[in-house]
PDB file of C-alpha atoms in Angstrom:
ATOM      1  CA  MET A  56      47.634  18.341   7.541  1.00  0.00           C
ATOM      2  CA  LYS A  57      45.788  21.625   7.541  1.00  0.00           C
ATOM      3  CA  PHE A  58      43.606  22.384   4.529  1.00  0.00           C
ATOM      4  CA  ARG A  59      45.395  25.712   4.181  1.00  0.00           C
ATOM      5  CA  LEU A  60      48.691  23.929   3.422  1.00  0.00           C
ATOM      6  CA  ILE A  61      46.965  21.915   0.696  1.00  0.00           C
ATOM      7  CA  GLU A  62      45.693  25.178  -0.798  1.00  0.00           C
ATOM      8  CA  VAL A  63      49.210  26.664  -0.668  1.00  0.00           C
ATOM      9  CA  PHE A  64      50.762  23.690  -2.458  1.00  0.00           C
ATOM     10  CA  LYS A  65      48.005  23.614  -5.089  1.00  0.00           C
ATOM     11  CA  ALA A  66      48.302  27.365  -5.734  1.00  0.00           C
ATOM     12  CA  MET A  67      52.079  27.123  -6.075  1.00  0.00           C
ATOM     13  CA  MET A  68      51.852  24.242  -8.564  1.00  0.00           C
ATOM     14  CA  GLU A  69      49.185  25.994 -10.630  1.00  0.00           C
ATOM     15  CA  CYS A  70      50.635  29.538 -10.591  1.00  0.00           C
ATOM     16  CA  GLY A  71      54.343  28.714 -10.922  1.00  0.00           C
ATOM     17  CA  THR A  72      55.702  31.589  -8.837  1.00  0.00           C
ATOM     18  CA  VAL A  73      55.485  32.610  -5.167  1.00  0.00           C
ATOM     19  CA  THR A  74      54.209  36.040  -6.172  1.00  0.00           C
ATOM     20  CA  ALA A  75      51.371  34.738  -8.315  1.00  0.00           C
ATOM     21  CA  ALA A  76      50.435  32.025  -5.793  1.00  0.00           C
ATOM     22  CA  ALA A  77      50.397  34.524  -2.918  1.00  0.00           C
ATOM     23  CA  HIS A  78      48.230  36.861  -4.969  1.00  0.00           C
ATOM     24  CA  SER A  79      45.727  34.087  -5.760  1.00  0.00           C
ATOM     25  CA  LEU A  80      45.392  33.264  -2.069  1.00  0.00           C
ATOM     26  CA  LYS A  81      45.318  36.952  -1.082  1.00  0.00           C
ATOM     27  CA  ILE A  82      48.287  36.620   1.286  1.00  0.00           C
ATOM     28  CA  SER A  83      51.755  38.235   1.373  1.00  0.00           C
ATOM     29  CA  GLN A  84      54.807  36.639  -0.248  1.00  0.00           C
ATOM     30  CA  PRO A  85      56.543  36.130   3.128  1.00  0.00           C
ATOM     31  CA  ALA A  86      53.417  34.367   4.429  1.00  0.00           C
ATOM     32  CA  MET A  87      53.377  32.193   1.315  1.00  0.00           C
ATOM     33  CA  THR A  88      57.046  31.261   1.723  1.00  0.00           C
ATOM     34  CA  LYS A  89      56.564  30.499   5.423  1.00  0.00           C
ATOM     35  CA  GLN A  90      53.626  28.145   4.705  1.00  0.00           C
ATOM     36  CA  LEU A  91      55.550  26.361   1.921  1.00  0.00           C
ATOM     37  CA  THR A  92      58.352  25.729   4.416  1.00  0.00           C
ATOM     38  CA  GLN A  93      55.853  24.481   6.967  1.00  0.00           C
ATOM     39  CA  LEU A  94      54.382  22.080   4.381  1.00  0.00           C
ATOM     40  CA  GLN A  95      57.792  20.664   3.459  1.00  0.00           C
ATOM     41  CA  ASN A  96      58.704  20.191   7.122  1.00  0.00           C
ATOM     42  CA  GLU A  97      55.413  18.432   7.845  1.00  0.00           C
ATOM     43  CA  LEU A  98      55.836  16.063   4.894  1.00  0.00           C
ATOM     44  CA  ASN A  99      59.606  15.749   5.426  1.00  0.00           C
ATOM     45  CA  LEU A 100      60.103  16.297   1.704  1.00  0.00           C
ATOM     46  CA  VAL A 101      61.813  18.899  -0.450  1.00  0.00           C
ATOM     47  CA  LEU A 102      59.019  20.074  -2.743  1.00  0.00           C
ATOM     48  CA  PHE A 103      60.595  23.191  -4.307  1.00  0.00           C
ATOM     49  CA  GLU A 104      64.141  24.220  -5.177  1.00  0.00           C
ATOM     50  CA  GLN A 105      65.644  27.593  -6.003  1.00  0.00           C
ATOM     51  CA  ARG A 106      66.633  27.781  -9.664  1.00  0.00           C
ATOM     52  CA  GLY A 107      67.415  30.998 -11.449  1.00  0.00           C
ATOM     53  CA  GLY A 108      65.805  33.139  -8.745  1.00  0.00           C
ATOM     54  CA  ARG A 109      62.564  31.187  -8.565  1.00  0.00           C
ATOM     55  CA  LEU A 110      61.132  28.124  -6.835  1.00  0.00           C
ATOM     56  CA  VAL A 111      60.781  25.092  -9.091  1.00  0.00           C
ATOM     57  CA  PRO A 112      58.792  21.989  -8.096  1.00  0.00           C
ATOM     58  CA  THR A 113      60.870  18.867  -7.514  1.00  0.00           C
ATOM     59  CA  SER A 114      60.014  15.390  -8.801  1.00  0.00           C
ATOM     60  CA  GLU A 115      58.583  14.671  -5.332  1.00  0.00           C
ATOM     61  CA  ALA A 116      56.166  17.574  -5.741  1.00  0.00           C
ATOM     62  CA  GLN A 117      55.183  16.323  -9.177  1.00  0.00           C
ATOM     63  CA  ALA A 118      54.525  12.879  -7.700  1.00  0.00           C
ATOM     64  CA  LEU A 119      52.291  14.349  -5.005  1.00  0.00           C
ATOM     65  CA  ILE A 120      50.136  16.634  -7.156  1.00  0.00           C
ATOM     66  CA  GLY A 121      47.558  13.933  -7.985  1.00  0.00           C
ATOM     67  CA  SER A 122      47.086  13.020  -4.330  1.00  0.00           C
ATOM     68  CA  ILE A 123      46.953  16.667  -3.325  1.00  0.00           C
ATOM     69  CA  ASP A 124      44.293  17.370  -5.947  1.00  0.00           C
ATOM     70  CA  ARG A 125      42.172  14.465  -4.687  1.00  0.00           C
ATOM     71  CA  ALA A 126      42.569  15.614  -1.090  1.00  0.00           C
ATOM     72  CA  TRP A 127      41.633  19.168  -2.052  1.00  0.00           C
ATOM     73  CA  ARG A 128      38.509  18.000  -3.928  1.00  0.00           C
ATOM     74  CA  GLY A 129      37.587  15.789  -0.977  1.00  0.00           C
ATOM     75  CA  VAL A 130      37.754  18.671   1.481  1.00  0.00           C
ATOM     76  CA  ILE A 131      35.800  20.940  -0.878  1.00  0.00           C
ATOM     77  CA  GLU A 132      33.116  18.267  -1.255  1.00  0.00           C
ATOM     78  CA  LEU A 133      33.008  17.839   2.525  1.00  0.00           C
ATOM     79  CA  LYS A 134      32.506  21.571   2.993  1.00  0.00           C
ATOM     80  CA  GLU A 135      29.780  21.609   0.347  1.00  0.00           C
ATOM     81  CA  ALA A 136      28.085  18.603   1.965  1.00  0.00           C
ATOM     82  CA  ALA A 137      28.229  20.279   5.377  1.00  0.00           C
ATOM     83  CA  ARG A 138      26.705  23.426   3.894  1.00  0.00           C
ATOM     84  CA  ASP A 139      23.961  21.389   2.213  1.00  0.00           C
ATOM     85  CA  VAL A 140      23.176  19.578   5.466  1.00  0.00           C
ATOM     86  CA  ARG A 141      23.147  22.870   7.335  1.00  0.00           C
ATOM     87  CA  ASP A 142      20.856  24.383   4.709  1.00  0.00           C
ATOM     88  CA  MET A 143      18.759  21.154   4.616  1.00  0.00           C
ATOM     89  CA  ARG A 144      19.560  20.459   0.959  1.00  0.00           C
ATOM     90  CA  ARG A 145      21.175  17.068   1.675  1.00  0.00           C
ATOM     91  CA  GLY A 146      20.421  14.141   3.967  1.00  0.00           C
ATOM     92  CA  ARG A 147      18.427  10.962   4.406  1.00  0.00           C
ATOM     93  CA  LEU A 148      15.060  10.257   6.013  1.00  0.00           C
ATOM     94  CA  THR A 149      13.195   7.027   6.597  1.00  0.00           C
ATOM     95  CA  VAL A 150       9.421   7.415   6.487  1.00  0.00           C
ATOM     96  CA  VAL A 151       6.979   4.583   7.167  1.00  0.00           C
ATOM     97  CA  ALA A 152       3.217   4.807   6.651  1.00  0.00           C
ATOM     98  CA  SER A 153       0.178   2.569   6.468  1.00  0.00           C
ATOM     99  CA  PRO A 154      -0.091   1.050   2.965  1.00  0.00           C
ATOM    100  CA  SER A 155      -2.961   3.157   1.601  1.00  0.00           C
ATOM    101  CA  PHE A 156      -1.354   6.351   2.917  1.00  0.00           C
ATOM    102  CA  ALA A 157       2.123   5.429   1.644  1.00  0.00           C
ATOM    103  CA  GLN A 158       0.771   4.695  -1.831  1.00  0.00           C
ATOM    104  CA  THR A 159      -1.279   7.870  -2.123  1.00  0.00           C
ATOM    105  CA  LEU A 160      -0.867  11.023  -0.038  1.00  0.00           C
ATOM    106  CA  MET A 161       2.630  10.343   1.281  1.00  0.00           C
ATOM    107  CA  ALA A 162       3.817   9.322  -2.187  1.00  0.00           C
ATOM    108  CA  ASP A 163       2.422  12.618  -3.542  1.00  0.00           C
ATOM    109  CA  PHE A 164       4.149  14.679  -0.868  1.00  0.00           C
ATOM    110  CA  VAL A 165       7.486  12.821  -0.986  1.00  0.00           C
ATOM    111  CA  ALA A 166       7.633  13.216  -4.775  1.00  0.00           C
ATOM    112  CA  GLN A 167       7.101  16.964  -4.410  1.00  0.00           C
ATOM    113  CA  PHE A 168       9.578  17.268  -1.522  1.00  0.00           C
ATOM    114  CA  THR A 169      12.387  15.435  -3.326  1.00  0.00           C
ATOM    115  CA  ARG A 170      11.872  17.457  -6.507  1.00  0.00           C
ATOM    116  CA  GLU A 171      12.591  20.567  -4.474  1.00  0.00           C
ATOM    117  CA  SER A 172      15.624  18.961  -2.761  1.00  0.00           C
ATOM    118  CA  SER A 173      17.444  16.813  -5.321  1.00  0.00           C
ATOM    119  CA  LYS A 174      20.281  15.695  -3.013  1.00  0.00           C
ATOM    120  CA  ILE A 175      17.924  14.318  -0.369  1.00  0.00           C
ATOM    121  CA  THR A 176      17.239  10.597  -0.108  1.00  0.00           C
ATOM    122  CA  ILE A 177      13.943   9.439   1.379  1.00  0.00           C
ATOM    123  CA  ALA A 178      13.248   5.778   2.072  1.00  0.00           C
ATOM    124  CA  LEU A 179       9.449   5.363   2.011  1.00  0.00           C
ATOM    125  CA  HIS A 180       8.090   2.120   3.467  1.00  0.00           C
ATOM    126  CA  ALA A 181       4.550   0.744   3.757  1.00  0.00           C
ATOM    127  CA  GLN A 182       3.612  -1.198   6.891  1.00  0.00           C
ATOM    128  CA  THR A 183       0.472  -1.953   8.881  1.00  0.00           C
ATOM    129  CA  SER A 184      -0.362   0.722  11.440  1.00  0.00           C
ATOM    130  CA  PRO A 185       0.930  -1.308  14.440  1.00  0.00           C
ATOM    131  CA  ARG A 186       4.196  -1.934  12.594  1.00  0.00           C
ATOM    132  CA  VAL A 187       4.467   1.763  11.755  1.00  0.00           C
ATOM    133  CA  ILE A 188       4.473   2.484  15.493  1.00  0.00           C
ATOM    134  CA  ASP A 189       6.988  -0.319  16.175  1.00  0.00           C
ATOM    135  CA  TRP A 190       9.378   0.966  13.520  1.00  0.00           C
ATOM    136  CA  THR A 191       9.195   4.492  14.886  1.00  0.00           C
ATOM    137  CA  ALA A 192       9.622   3.461  18.514  1.00  0.00           C
ATOM    138  CA  ASP A 193      12.651   1.317  17.606  1.00  0.00           C
ATOM    139  CA  GLY A 194      14.259   4.177  15.692  1.00  0.00           C
ATOM    140  CA  GLN A 195      14.071   2.349  12.347  1.00  0.00           C
ATOM    141  CA  ALA A 196      11.966   5.220  11.005  1.00  0.00           C
ATOM    142  CA  ASP A 197      12.346   8.962  11.494  1.00  0.00           C
ATOM    143  CA  ILE A 198       8.642   9.596  10.854  1.00  0.00           C
ATOM    144  CA  GLY A 199       5.631   7.286  11.001  1.00  0.00           C
ATOM    145  CA  ILE A 200       2.097   7.824   9.707  1.00  0.00           C
ATOM    146  CA  SER A 201      -0.543   5.565  11.212  1.00  0.00           C
ATOM    147  CA  MET A 202      -4.327   5.308  11.136  1.00  0.00           C
ATOM    148  CA  ILE A 203      -4.530   4.281  14.800  1.00  0.00           C
ATOM    149  CA  LEU A 204      -3.799   6.121  18.038  1.00  0.00           C
ATOM    150  CA  ALA A 205      -1.631   3.948  20.262  1.00  0.00           C
ATOM    151  CA  PRO A 206       0.617   5.992  22.579  1.00  0.00           C
ATOM    152  CA  ARG A 207       3.500   3.940  23.945  1.00  0.00           C
ATOM    153  CA  PRO A 208       6.994   4.416  25.345  1.00  0.00           C
ATOM    154  CA  GLY A 209       9.536   5.440  22.755  1.00  0.00           C
ATOM    155  CA  VAL A 210       7.291   7.620  20.587  1.00  0.00           C
ATOM    156  CA  HIS A 211       5.676  11.019  20.474  1.00  0.00           C
ATOM    157  CA  VAL A 212       2.358  11.175  18.623  1.00  0.00           C
ATOM    158  CA  GLU A 213       0.362  14.011  17.144  1.00  0.00           C
ATOM    159  CA  ALA A 214      -3.039  14.073  15.442  1.00  0.00           C
ATOM    160  CA  LEU A 215      -2.871  15.374  11.874  1.00  0.00           C
ATOM    161  CA  GLY A 216      -6.575  15.311  11.014  1.00  0.00           C
ATOM    162  CA  SER A 217      -9.004  12.920   9.408  1.00  0.00           C
ATOM    163  CA  LEU A 218      -9.942  11.475   6.042  1.00  0.00           C
ATOM    164  CA  VAL A 219     -13.542  10.862   4.985  1.00  0.00           C
ATOM    165  CA  GLY A 220     -14.825   7.358   4.260  1.00  0.00           C
ATOM    166  CA  VAL A 221     -16.279   6.621   0.810  1.00  0.00           C
ATOM    167  CA  CYS A 222     -17.987   3.609  -0.702  1.00  0.00           C
ATOM    168  CA  ALA A 223     -16.353   1.559  -3.463  1.00  0.00           C
ATOM    169  CA  LEU A 224     -18.653  -0.516  -5.679  1.00  0.00           C
ATOM    170  CA  PRO A 225     -18.220  -2.596  -8.845  1.00  0.00           C
ATOM    171  CA  ILE A 226     -18.854  -0.313 -11.823  1.00  0.00           C
ATOM    172  CA  GLY A 227     -21.940  -2.251 -12.902  1.00  0.00           C
ATOM    173  CA  HIS A 228     -23.511  -2.468  -9.443  1.00  0.00           C
ATOM    174  CA  ALA A 229     -27.117  -1.259  -9.180  1.00  0.00           C
ATOM    175  CA  LEU A 230     -26.178   1.143  -6.353  1.00  0.00           C
ATOM    176  CA  ALA A 231     -23.531   2.805  -8.545  1.00  0.00           C
ATOM    177  CA  ALA A 232     -26.383   4.825 -10.072  1.00  0.00           C
ATOM    178  CA  ASN A 233     -26.839   6.610  -6.714  1.00  0.00           C
ATOM    179  CA  LYS A 234     -25.088   9.917  -6.064  1.00  0.00           C
ATOM    180  CA  VAL A 235     -24.446   8.847  -2.490  1.00  0.00           C
ATOM    181  CA  ILE A 236     -24.501   5.516  -0.676  1.00  0.00           C
ATOM    182  CA  ARG A 237     -26.201   5.369   2.693  1.00  0.00           C
ATOM    183  CA  ALA A 238     -25.561   2.694   5.267  1.00  0.00           C
ATOM    184  CA  GLU A 239     -29.036   1.166   4.804  1.00  0.00           C
ATOM    185  CA  ASP A 240     -28.356   0.760   1.068  1.00  0.00           C
ATOM    186  CA  LEU A 241     -25.805  -1.913   1.916  1.00  0.00           C
ATOM    187  CA  HIS A 242     -28.228  -4.143   3.815  1.00  0.00           C
ATOM    188  CA  GLY A 243     -27.584  -7.733   2.709  1.00  0.00           C
ATOM    189  CA  GLN A 244     -24.847  -6.697   0.247  1.00  0.00           C
ATOM    190  CA  PRO A 245     -21.639  -8.750  -0.131  1.00  0.00           C
ATOM    191  CA  PHE A 246     -19.221  -6.642   1.899  1.00  0.00           C
ATOM    192  CA  ILE A 247     -15.411  -6.531   1.890  1.00  0.00           C
ATOM    193  CA  SER A 248     -14.324  -5.512   5.369  1.00  0.00           C
ATOM    194  CA  LEU A 249     -11.015  -3.999   6.366  1.00  0.00           C
ATOM    195  CA  ALA A 250      -9.234  -6.116   8.969  1.00  0.00           C
ATOM    196  CA  GLU A 251      -9.208  -4.843  12.549  1.00  0.00           C
ATOM    197  CA  ILE A 252      -5.430  -4.488  12.464  1.00  0.00           C
ATOM    198  CA  ASP A 253      -5.617  -0.852  11.312  1.00  0.00           C
ATOM    199  CA  GLY A 254      -8.508   0.198  13.542  1.00  0.00           C
ATOM    200  CA  ALA A 255     -10.627   1.226  10.551  1.00  0.00           C
ATOM    201  CA  ARG A 256     -12.981  -1.723  10.826  1.00  0.00           C
ATOM    202  CA  SER A 257     -14.364  -0.712  14.232  1.00  0.00           C
ATOM    203  CA  ARG A 258     -15.280   2.754  12.955  1.00  0.00           C
ATOM    204  CA  VAL A 259     -17.100   1.304   9.942  1.00  0.00           C
ATOM    205  CA  GLU A 260     -18.779  -1.450  11.967  1.00  0.00           C
ATOM    206  CA  ALA A 261     -20.101   1.094  14.479  1.00  0.00           C
ATOM    207  CA  VAL A 262     -22.059   2.857  11.715  1.00  0.00           C
ATOM    208  CA  PHE A 263     -23.884  -0.326  10.723  1.00  0.00           C
ATOM    209  CA  ASP A 264     -24.329  -1.567  14.298  1.00  0.00           C
ATOM    210  CA  ARG A 265     -26.066   1.656  15.349  1.00  0.00           C
ATOM    211  CA  GLN A 266     -28.681   1.085  12.649  1.00  0.00           C
ATOM    212  CA  ALA A 267     -28.789  -2.714  13.039  1.00  0.00           C
ATOM    213  CA  ILE A 268     -27.909  -3.170   9.367  1.00  0.00           C
ATOM    214  CA  ASP A 269     -26.762  -6.640   8.341  1.00  0.00           C
ATOM    215  CA  ARG A 270     -24.270  -7.153   5.551  1.00  0.00           C
ATOM    216  CA  ASP A 271     -22.859 -10.277   4.007  1.00  0.00           C
ATOM    217  CA  ILE A 272     -19.225  -9.973   5.154  1.00  0.00           C
ATOM    218  CA  SER A 273     -17.698 -12.478   2.804  1.00  0.00           C
ATOM    219  CA  LEU A 274     -14.130 -11.142   2.655  1.00  0.00           C
ATOM    220  CA  THR A 275     -11.693  -9.261   4.890  1.00  0.00           C
ATOM    221  CA  THR A 276      -8.323  -7.711   4.100  1.00  0.00           C
ATOM    222  CA  PRO A 277      -5.917  -5.414   5.971  1.00  0.00           C
ATOM    223  CA  GLN A 278      -5.210  -3.311   2.883  1.00  0.00           C
ATOM    224  CA  SER A 279      -7.459  -0.889   1.021  1.00  0.00           C
ATOM    225  CA  ALA A 280      -5.624  -1.629  -2.254  1.00  0.00           C
ATOM    226  CA  VAL A 281      -6.611  -5.288  -1.945  1.00  0.00           C
ATOM    227  CA  ALA A 282     -10.183  -4.309  -1.090  1.00  0.00           C
ATOM    228  CA  LEU A 283     -10.311  -2.204  -4.264  1.00  0.00           C
ATOM    229  CA  ALA A 284      -8.939  -5.087  -6.332  1.00  0.00           C
ATOM    230  CA  LEU A 285     -11.697  -7.340  -4.964  1.00  0.00           C
ATOM    231  CA  VAL A 286     -14.356  -4.699  -5.639  1.00  0.00           C
ATOM    232  CA  ALA A 287     -13.083  -4.362  -9.215  1.00  0.00           C
ATOM    233  CA  ARG A 288     -13.623  -8.092  -9.647  1.00  0.00           C
ATOM    234  CA  GLY A 289     -17.190  -7.902  -8.412  1.00  0.00           C
ATOM    235  CA  ALA A 290     -16.558  -9.602  -5.061  1.00  0.00           C
ATOM    236  CA  GLY A 291     -18.474  -6.994  -3.067  1.00  0.00           C
ATOM    237  CA  VAL A 292     -18.513  -3.394  -1.871  1.00  0.00           C
ATOM    238  CA  ALA A 293     -16.183  -1.704   0.616  1.00  0.00           C
ATOM    239  CA  ILE A 294     -15.884   1.405   2.768  1.00  0.00           C
ATOM    240  CA  ILE A 295     -12.400   2.940   2.476  1.00  0.00           C
ATOM    241  CA  ASP A 296     -10.833   6.331   3.104  1.00  0.00           C
ATOM    242  CA  GLU A 297     -10.869   9.009   0.428  1.00  0.00           C
ATOM    243  CA  ALA A 298      -7.089   8.833  -0.111  1.00  0.00           C
ATOM    244  CA  ALA A 299      -7.162   5.078  -0.710  1.00  0.00           C
ATOM    245  CA  ALA A 300     -10.013   5.642  -3.182  1.00  0.00           C
ATOM    246  CA  THR A 301      -7.586   7.458  -5.495  1.00  0.00           C
ATOM    247  CA  MET A 302      -5.994   4.066  -6.224  1.00  0.00           C
ATOM    248  CA  ALA A 303      -9.228   2.745  -7.748  1.00  0.00           C
ATOM    249  CA  ASP A 304      -9.417   1.705 -11.395  1.00  0.00           C
ATOM    250  CA  LEU A 305     -12.386   3.890 -12.311  1.00  0.00           C
ATOM    251  CA  THR A 306     -13.145   1.775 -15.358  1.00  0.00           C
ATOM    252  CA  ARG A 307     -14.041  -1.037 -12.976  1.00  0.00           C
ATOM    253  CA  VAL A 308     -14.828   0.669  -9.657  1.00  0.00           C
ATOM    254  CA  ALA A 309     -17.351   3.393  -8.776  1.00  0.00           C
ATOM    255  CA  ILE A 310     -16.523   5.653  -5.827  1.00  0.00           C
ATOM    256  CA  ARG A 311     -19.441   7.325  -4.047  1.00  0.00           C
ATOM    257  CA  PRO A 312     -19.759   9.488  -0.917  1.00  0.00           C
ATOM    258  CA  PHE A 313     -20.990   7.537   2.099  1.00  0.00           C
ATOM    259  CA  LEU A 314     -23.459   8.517   4.832  1.00  0.00           C
ATOM    260  CA  PRO A 315     -23.383   8.724   7.757  1.00  0.00           C
ATOM    261  CA  THR A 316     -19.865  10.132   7.655  1.00  0.00           C
ATOM    262  CA  VAL A 317     -17.062   7.815   8.723  1.00  0.00           C
ATOM    263  CA  SER A 318     -13.804   9.504   9.730  1.00  0.00           C
ATOM    264  CA  PHE A 319     -10.411   7.851   9.358  1.00  0.00           C
ATOM    265  CA  GLU A 320      -8.047   9.596  11.773  1.00  0.00           C
ATOM    266  CA  VAL A 321      -4.415  10.121  10.779  1.00  0.00           C
ATOM    267  CA  TYR A 322      -1.568  10.304  13.313  1.00  0.00           C
ATOM    268  CA  MET A 323       2.104  11.185  12.978  1.00  0.00           C
ATOM    269  CA  TYR A 324       4.639   9.375  15.166  1.00  0.00           C
ATOM    270  CA  HIS A 325       8.181  10.484  16.050  1.00  0.00           C
ATOM    271  CA  PRO A 326      10.938   8.571  17.890  1.00  0.00           C
ATOM    272  CA  ALA A 327      11.107   9.863  21.468  1.00  0.00           C
ATOM    273  CA  ASN A 328      14.778   8.991  21.943  1.00  0.00           C
ATOM    274  CA  LYS A 329      16.140  10.464  18.733  1.00  0.00           C
ATOM    275  CA  VAL A 330      16.952  14.135  18.173  1.00  0.00           C
ATOM    276  CA  PRO A 331      15.377  15.110  14.825  1.00  0.00           C
ATOM    277  CA  SER A 332      17.658  16.566  12.183  1.00  0.00           C
ATOM    278  CA  GLN A 333      16.938  19.917  10.607  1.00  0.00           C
ATOM    279  CA  LEU A 334      15.887  18.030   7.481  1.00  0.00           C
ATOM    280  CA  ASN A 335      13.457  15.954   9.562  1.00  0.00           C
ATOM    281  CA  GLU A 336      11.970  19.076  11.105  1.00  0.00           C
ATOM    282  CA  ARG A 337      11.571  20.732   7.700  1.00  0.00           C
ATOM    283  CA  PHE A 338       9.896  17.614   6.275  1.00  0.00           C
ATOM    284  CA  VAL A 339       7.447  17.426   9.186  1.00  0.00           C
ATOM    285  CA  ARG A 340       6.704  21.138   9.087  1.00  0.00           C
ATOM    286  CA  GLN A 341       6.017  21.132   5.352  1.00  0.00           C
ATOM    287  CA  PHE A 342       3.985  17.918   5.519  1.00  0.00           C
ATOM    288  CA  ARG A 343       1.708  19.361   8.230  1.00  0.00           C
ATOM    289  CA  THR A 344       1.024  22.347   5.989  1.00  0.00           C
ATOM    290  CA  TRP A 345       0.574  20.165   2.891  1.00  0.00           C
ATOM    291  CA  PHE A 346      -1.836  17.770   4.624  1.00  0.00           C
ATOM    292  CA  LYS A 347      -3.833  20.670   6.027  1.00  0.00           C
ATOM    293  CA  GLY A 348      -4.132  22.043   2.491  1.00  0.00           C
ATOM    294  CA  TYR A 349      -5.213  18.654   1.187  1.00  0.00           C
ATOM    295  CA  ARG A 350      -7.909  18.407   3.830  1.00  0.00           C
ATOM    296  CA  ALA A 351      -9.130  21.915   3.060  1.00  0.00           C
ATOM    297  CA  THR A 352      -9.456  20.971  -0.605  1.00  0.00           C
ATOM    298  CA  ALA A 353     -11.286  17.767   0.308  1.00  0.00           C
ATOM    299  CA  ARG A 354     -13.699  19.682   2.543  1.00  0.00           C
ATOM    300  CA  ASP A 355     -14.393  22.092  -0.287  1.00  0.00           C
ATOM    301  CA  THR A 356     -15.414  19.197  -2.560  1.00  0.00           C
ATOM    302  CA  VAL A 357     -16.613  16.222  -0.523  1.00  0.00           C
ATOM    303  CA  THR A 358     -18.107  17.824   2.581  1.00  0.00           C
ATOM    304  CA  PRO A 359     -20.507  20.257   0.825  1.00  0.00           C
ATOM    305  CA  LEU A 360     -21.847  17.376  -1.290  1.00  0.00           C
ATOM    306  CA  LEU A 361     -22.423  15.210   1.771  1.00  0.00           C
ATOM    307  CA  SER A 362     -24.071  18.061   3.644  1.00  0.00           C
ATOM    308  CA  GLN A 363     -26.366  18.823   0.724  1.00  0.00           C
ATOM    309  CA  ILE A 364     -27.358  15.188   0.338  1.00  0.00           C
ATOM    310  CA  SER A 365     -27.799  14.745   4.077  1.00  0.00           C
ATOM    311  CA  ALA A 366     -30.106  17.771   4.258  1.00  0.00           C
ATOM    312  CA  SER A 367     -32.115  16.485   1.289  1.00  0.00           C
ATOM    313  CA  HIS A 368     -32.409  13.111   2.973  1.00  0.00           C
ATOM    314  CA  THR A 369     -33.716  14.739   6.145  1.00  0.00           C
ATOM    315  CA  ASP A 370     -36.342  16.749   4.256  1.00  0.00           C
ATOM    316  CA  SER A 371     -37.536  13.808   2.132  1.00  0.00           C
ATOM    317  CA  PRO A 372     -36.766  10.565   3.935  1.00  0.00           C
ATOM    318  CA  ARG A 373     -36.683   7.443   1.802  1.00  0.00           C
ATOM    319  CA  LYS A 374     -38.245   4.163   2.709  1.00  0.00           C
ATOM    320  CA  ARG A 375     -35.856   1.657   4.204  1.00  0.00           C
ATOM    321  CA  ARG A 376     -35.713  -1.981   3.292  1.00  0.00           C
ATOM    322  CA  LYS A 377     -37.846  -4.148   5.452  1.00  0.00           C
TER     323      LYS A 377
END
């Protein structure tokens, strides 16, 4: 049944006369009468009878009004939903990110994005970086954020930028009095290392290997949140990215800039065999801009401090441990 015939029936039941119903639909009376006849023929029911010069709804019409109202509301809701999808105000996205990113920066952005688009549903998942890529390649996720670069069939990958590494120490640690922690400061220190699974460990290890600095690697974990929990309990120190550091309990953990600079690269993955929706494209476009703004803010605060300290260190070198 055409939606127009539903509108005709509803207008006739609400207005009571052909003239008033035709006027409400902005059509002529002959057109109104013709469409009422078409509706009755299609349903094979007599819906209106002539009484005293006017059409009066039959008991069959009265019995149908509830169903017609529900059908009318359903079509209206469908049109509204289609308009929302077209205007990117409705839809669903599945986003998967490495745990520290999902719990910090992506959580910040998703909260902001959904506040601006109340009818949108976003499923945010935390997985290790290799699993992020698997989910995206398999089409389980529309967007993946990983800390490793691993091009493979089934995905497109783009570099978003980098996060700066910082040092997390127990709040009462002797080194917490320093404004910055240098690699040599951690010689012989109990060290909580990130597992190789996310690629972060190799970047941190390279810094210490270049300077032949030994640490007491007593614990490893694949998650920065776990590393912070261990630091808070005095188990050692850790090098994590600046976003993960925002999860620290600052009553128990001290966060300090770290030199030499360690960069944690961030990559966005997209399914290669899935056409992105308009909502997906808007999310990605806005997230690129948001992350760029975040990095600019971080550079304005962290980078100048590191540069200043690095220059000071060059001018007045300190003695290293023997």
